[in-house]
Amino acid sequence: MEKRKLVDVNAPNRSTGIVNGQSSNILNWDDVRFPFAFPKYKKMLANFWVPFEVNMGQDIKQFPQLTKDEQESFLKIIGLLALLDSIQSDYAMKAADYITDSSINALMIILAQQEVVHNHSYSYVLSSVVNKAKQDEVFDYWRTEPLLLERNEFVTDGYKDFAENPTVANFLKSIVYDVILEGLFFYSGFAFFYNLARNRKMVSTSTMINFINRDEELHVDLFIKIFKAVLDENPEHNTPELADFIRDTFVRAAELEIAWGNDVVGDKFDGVSKAELDAYIKFMANKRCKQLGFDKPFEGYNENPMRWIIAYQEVDLGKTDFFEQKSRQYTKASDANGFDDL
Ligand code: ZN
Ligand code: ZN
């Protein structure tokens, strides 16, 4: 693939292709190729939040009162999220170099900025609840915890082919890994934090997790739109091999996420079971494949088995926390007919 030029005096402002296209690289939001770009820009800006607006007072008091298992999982999950969001800021910018459309590049810049904020939130949470030595240890879990190492390699290996050999085929595959990173590998961790919030524990941290979750949903949707636009403009890449790749990669990713989920959640906590979490992960894998426009890899699993999580995941908190939005939250939770089903 050709990298986007800094400026191209002979090309139009409205690009001629999402990859390998012509583009002056001038951004005029009223003259862009993809109709989804401007609404997405507005939504991403509307999500703006900063960690230090969230008061950690209550969480600081509660953390020492959590059980040992709760504390351990809390820290391990933050360690994982810190890794994923760090990789993600960088991947987004590397991918953006090959997008020959100034408006999609602009969205990638905002996406990367949001990942930086996510990383800030993990430092902010850790510096609130543990000492600096422990915080440093947590930020090294990605290389000291075997399960994290395995997941890390799975995603980075997936990105490497594209980084070393940026063809359209490798770009499409890297987006599949991206959708796994942003759309599946966060989700056991999210479930853990929402279950804490449900038990009125660590509500400020979980509120930030909700903000991150909300951002990630927009990111997954953006990458899926890019994926579909690339396929649309390069239909020769829409092959049975690609469908097989997507199925196999999601099956492996779900296995890794289930192993991780068993480790950090399993049957250790009230309100969430190993069986439920396994089914939830398979449901999420099915959901992402369907969003990409491909077959669901797991038969059945068409329904979110953790109905309660919908209220925590999908509620738009604005600048408030879960319990200021209680009435709305419960309205949403009971609105289960067909909601979040495939
Ligand atoms: Zn993120
Ligand atoms: Zn993201």
PDB file of C-alpha atoms in Angstrom, residues 81-182:
ATOM      1  CA  LEU A  81      -5.787  -2.779  30.067  1.00  0.00           C
ATOM      2  CA  ALA A  82      -2.682  -0.605  30.350  1.00  0.00           C
ATOM      3  CA  LEU A  83      -0.908  -2.899  27.912  1.00  0.00           C
ATOM      4  CA  LEU A  84      -3.763  -3.058  25.406  1.00  0.00           C
ATOM      5  CA  ASP A  85      -4.328   0.690  25.353  1.00  0.00           C
ATOM      6  CA  SER A  86      -0.594   1.387  24.977  1.00  0.00           C
ATOM      7  CA  ILE A  87      -0.289  -0.900  21.933  1.00  0.00           C
ATOM      8  CA  GLN A  88      -3.486   0.510  20.554  1.00  0.00           C
ATOM      9  CA  SER A  89      -2.437   4.180  20.402  1.00  0.00           C
ATOM     10  CA  ASP A  90       0.569   3.160  18.366  1.00  0.00           C
ATOM     11  CA  TYR A  91      -1.224   0.720  16.047  1.00  0.00           C
ATOM     12  CA  ALA A  92      -3.870   3.344  15.262  1.00  0.00           C
ATOM     13  CA  MET A  93      -1.230   5.815  14.114  1.00  0.00           C
ATOM     14  CA  LYS A  94       0.661   3.207  12.074  1.00  0.00           C
ATOM     15  CA  ALA A  95      -2.550   2.112  10.365  1.00  0.00           C
ATOM     16  CA  ALA A  96      -3.522   5.741   9.757  1.00  0.00           C
ATOM     17  CA  ASP A  97      -0.340   6.321   7.703  1.00  0.00           C
ATOM     18  CA  TYR A  98      -1.835   4.123   4.984  1.00  0.00           C
ATOM     19  CA  ILE A  99      -5.286   5.662   4.978  1.00  0.00           C
ATOM     20  CA  THR A 100      -5.480   7.969   1.970  1.00  0.00           C
ATOM     21  CA  ASP A 101      -8.384   9.998   3.314  1.00  0.00           C
ATOM     22  CA  SER A 102      -7.854  13.074   5.473  1.00  0.00           C
ATOM     23  CA  SER A 103     -11.149  12.745   7.362  1.00  0.00           C
ATOM     24  CA  ILE A 104     -10.570   9.100   8.367  1.00  0.00           C
ATOM     25  CA  ASN A 105      -7.038  10.034   9.385  1.00  0.00           C
ATOM     26  CA  ALA A 106      -8.509  12.800  11.566  1.00  0.00           C
ATOM     27  CA  LEU A 107     -10.740  10.221  13.288  1.00  0.00           C
ATOM     28  CA  MET A 108      -7.723   8.005  13.903  1.00  0.00           C
ATOM     29  CA  ILE A 109      -5.922  10.915  15.570  1.00  0.00           C
ATOM     30  CA  ILE A 110      -8.871  11.388  17.964  1.00  0.00           C
ATOM     31  CA  LEU A 111      -9.013   7.637  18.565  1.00  0.00           C
ATOM     32  CA  ALA A 112      -5.315   7.561  19.476  1.00  0.00           C
ATOM     33  CA  GLN A 113      -5.796  10.575  21.769  1.00  0.00           C
ATOM     34  CA  GLN A 114      -8.590   8.715  23.577  1.00  0.00           C
ATOM     35  CA  GLU A 115      -6.270   5.718  24.093  1.00  0.00           C
ATOM     36  CA  VAL A 116      -3.770   8.059  25.740  1.00  0.00           C
ATOM     37  CA  VAL A 117      -6.524   9.219  28.120  1.00  0.00           C
ATOM     38  CA  HIS A 118      -7.363   5.573  28.881  1.00  0.00           C
ATOM     39  CA  ASN A 119      -3.759   4.957  29.842  1.00  0.00           C
ATOM     40  CA  HIS A 120      -3.814   8.049  32.022  1.00  0.00           C
ATOM     41  CA  SER A 121      -6.863   6.688  33.830  1.00  0.00           C
ATOM     42  CA  TYR A 122      -4.984   3.486  34.795  1.00  0.00           C
ATOM     43  CA  SER A 123      -2.109   5.505  36.277  1.00  0.00           C
ATOM     44  CA  TYR A 124      -4.658   7.715  38.012  1.00  0.00           C
ATOM     45  CA  VAL A 125      -6.516   4.746  39.539  1.00  0.00           C
ATOM     46  CA  LEU A 126      -3.332   2.981  40.631  1.00  0.00           C
ATOM     47  CA  SER A 127      -1.723   6.061  42.127  1.00  0.00           C
ATOM     48  CA  SER A 128      -4.937   6.484  44.137  1.00  0.00           C
ATOM     49  CA  VAL A 129      -5.157   2.957  45.557  1.00  0.00           C
ATOM     50  CA  VAL A 130      -1.610   1.525  45.747  1.00  0.00           C
ATOM     51  CA  ASN A 131       1.909   2.835  46.349  1.00  0.00           C
ATOM     52  CA  LYS A 132       4.317   3.696  43.552  1.00  0.00           C
ATOM     53  CA  ALA A 133       6.287   0.437  43.796  1.00  0.00           C
ATOM     54  CA  LYS A 134       3.071  -1.585  43.347  1.00  0.00           C
ATOM     55  CA  GLN A 135       1.956   0.674  40.488  1.00  0.00           C
ATOM     56  CA  ASP A 136       5.264   0.019  38.688  1.00  0.00           C
ATOM     57  CA  GLU A 137       4.804  -3.717  39.265  1.00  0.00           C
ATOM     58  CA  VAL A 138       1.300  -3.637  37.769  1.00  0.00           C
ATOM     59  CA  PHE A 139       2.575  -1.799  34.691  1.00  0.00           C
ATOM     60  CA  ASP A 140       5.028  -4.688  34.207  1.00  0.00           C
ATOM     61  CA  TYR A 141       2.445  -7.487  34.472  1.00  0.00           C
ATOM     62  CA  TRP A 142       2.315  -7.702  30.678  1.00  0.00           C
ATOM     63  CA  ARG A 143       5.811  -9.233  30.720  1.00  0.00           C
ATOM     64  CA  THR A 144       5.711 -11.062  34.041  1.00  0.00           C
ATOM     65  CA  GLU A 145       2.271 -12.760  33.866  1.00  0.00           C
ATOM     66  CA  PRO A 146       2.329 -15.780  31.482  1.00  0.00           C
ATOM     67  CA  LEU A 147      -1.336 -15.450  30.478  1.00  0.00           C
ATOM     68  CA  LEU A 148      -0.855 -11.807  29.581  1.00  0.00           C
ATOM     69  CA  LEU A 149       2.297 -12.570  27.656  1.00  0.00           C
ATOM     70  CA  GLU A 150       0.445 -15.100  25.507  1.00  0.00           C
ATOM     71  CA  ARG A 151      -2.389 -12.691  24.695  1.00  0.00           C
ATOM     72  CA  ASN A 152       0.060  -9.891  24.050  1.00  0.00           C
ATOM     73  CA  GLU A 153       1.935 -12.025  21.494  1.00  0.00           C
ATOM     74  CA  PHE A 154      -1.284 -13.035  19.789  1.00  0.00           C
ATOM     75  CA  VAL A 155      -2.184  -9.391  19.056  1.00  0.00           C
ATOM     76  CA  THR A 156       1.315  -8.046  18.388  1.00  0.00           C
ATOM     77  CA  ASP A 157       2.097 -10.949  16.020  1.00  0.00           C
ATOM     78  CA  GLY A 158      -1.121 -10.104  14.227  1.00  0.00           C
ATOM     79  CA  TYR A 159      -0.071  -6.477  13.850  1.00  0.00           C
ATOM     80  CA  LYS A 160       3.513  -7.374  12.888  1.00  0.00           C
ATOM     81  CA  ASP A 161       2.655  -8.795   9.439  1.00  0.00           C
ATOM     82  CA  PHE A 162       1.032  -5.510   8.534  1.00  0.00           C
ATOM     83  CA  ALA A 163       3.865  -3.419  10.022  1.00  0.00           C
ATOM     84  CA  GLU A 164       6.507  -5.417   8.126  1.00  0.00           C
ATOM     85  CA  ASN A 165       4.583  -5.917   4.912  1.00  0.00           C
ATOM     86  CA  PRO A 166       1.768  -3.368   4.518  1.00  0.00           C
ATOM     87  CA  THR A 167      -0.379  -4.970   1.831  1.00  0.00           C
ATOM     88  CA  VAL A 168      -4.158  -4.589   1.611  1.00  0.00           C
ATOM     89  CA  ALA A 169      -4.575  -8.232   2.727  1.00  0.00           C
ATOM     90  CA  ASN A 170      -2.353  -7.682   5.784  1.00  0.00           C
ATOM     91  CA  PHE A 171      -4.124  -4.421   6.576  1.00  0.00           C
ATOM     92  CA  LEU A 172      -7.501  -6.191   6.611  1.00  0.00           C
ATOM     93  CA  LYS A 173      -6.118  -8.927   8.873  1.00  0.00           C
ATOM     94  CA  SER A 174      -4.614  -6.355  11.237  1.00  0.00           C
ATOM     95  CA  ILE A 175      -8.061  -4.753  11.561  1.00  0.00           C
ATOM     96  CA  VAL A 176      -9.454  -8.144  12.607  1.00  0.00           C
ATOM     97  CA  TYR A 177      -6.850  -8.196  15.402  1.00  0.00           C
ATOM     98  CA  ASP A 178      -7.810  -4.636  16.244  1.00  0.00           C
ATOM     99  CA  VAL A 179     -11.467  -5.590  16.603  1.00  0.00           C
ATOM    100  CA  ILE A 180     -10.359  -8.436  18.879  1.00  0.00           C
ATOM    101  CA  LEU A 181      -8.226  -6.088  20.965  1.00  0.00           C
ATOM    102  CA  GLU A 182     -10.818  -3.327  21.330  1.00  0.00           C
TER     103      GLU A 182
END
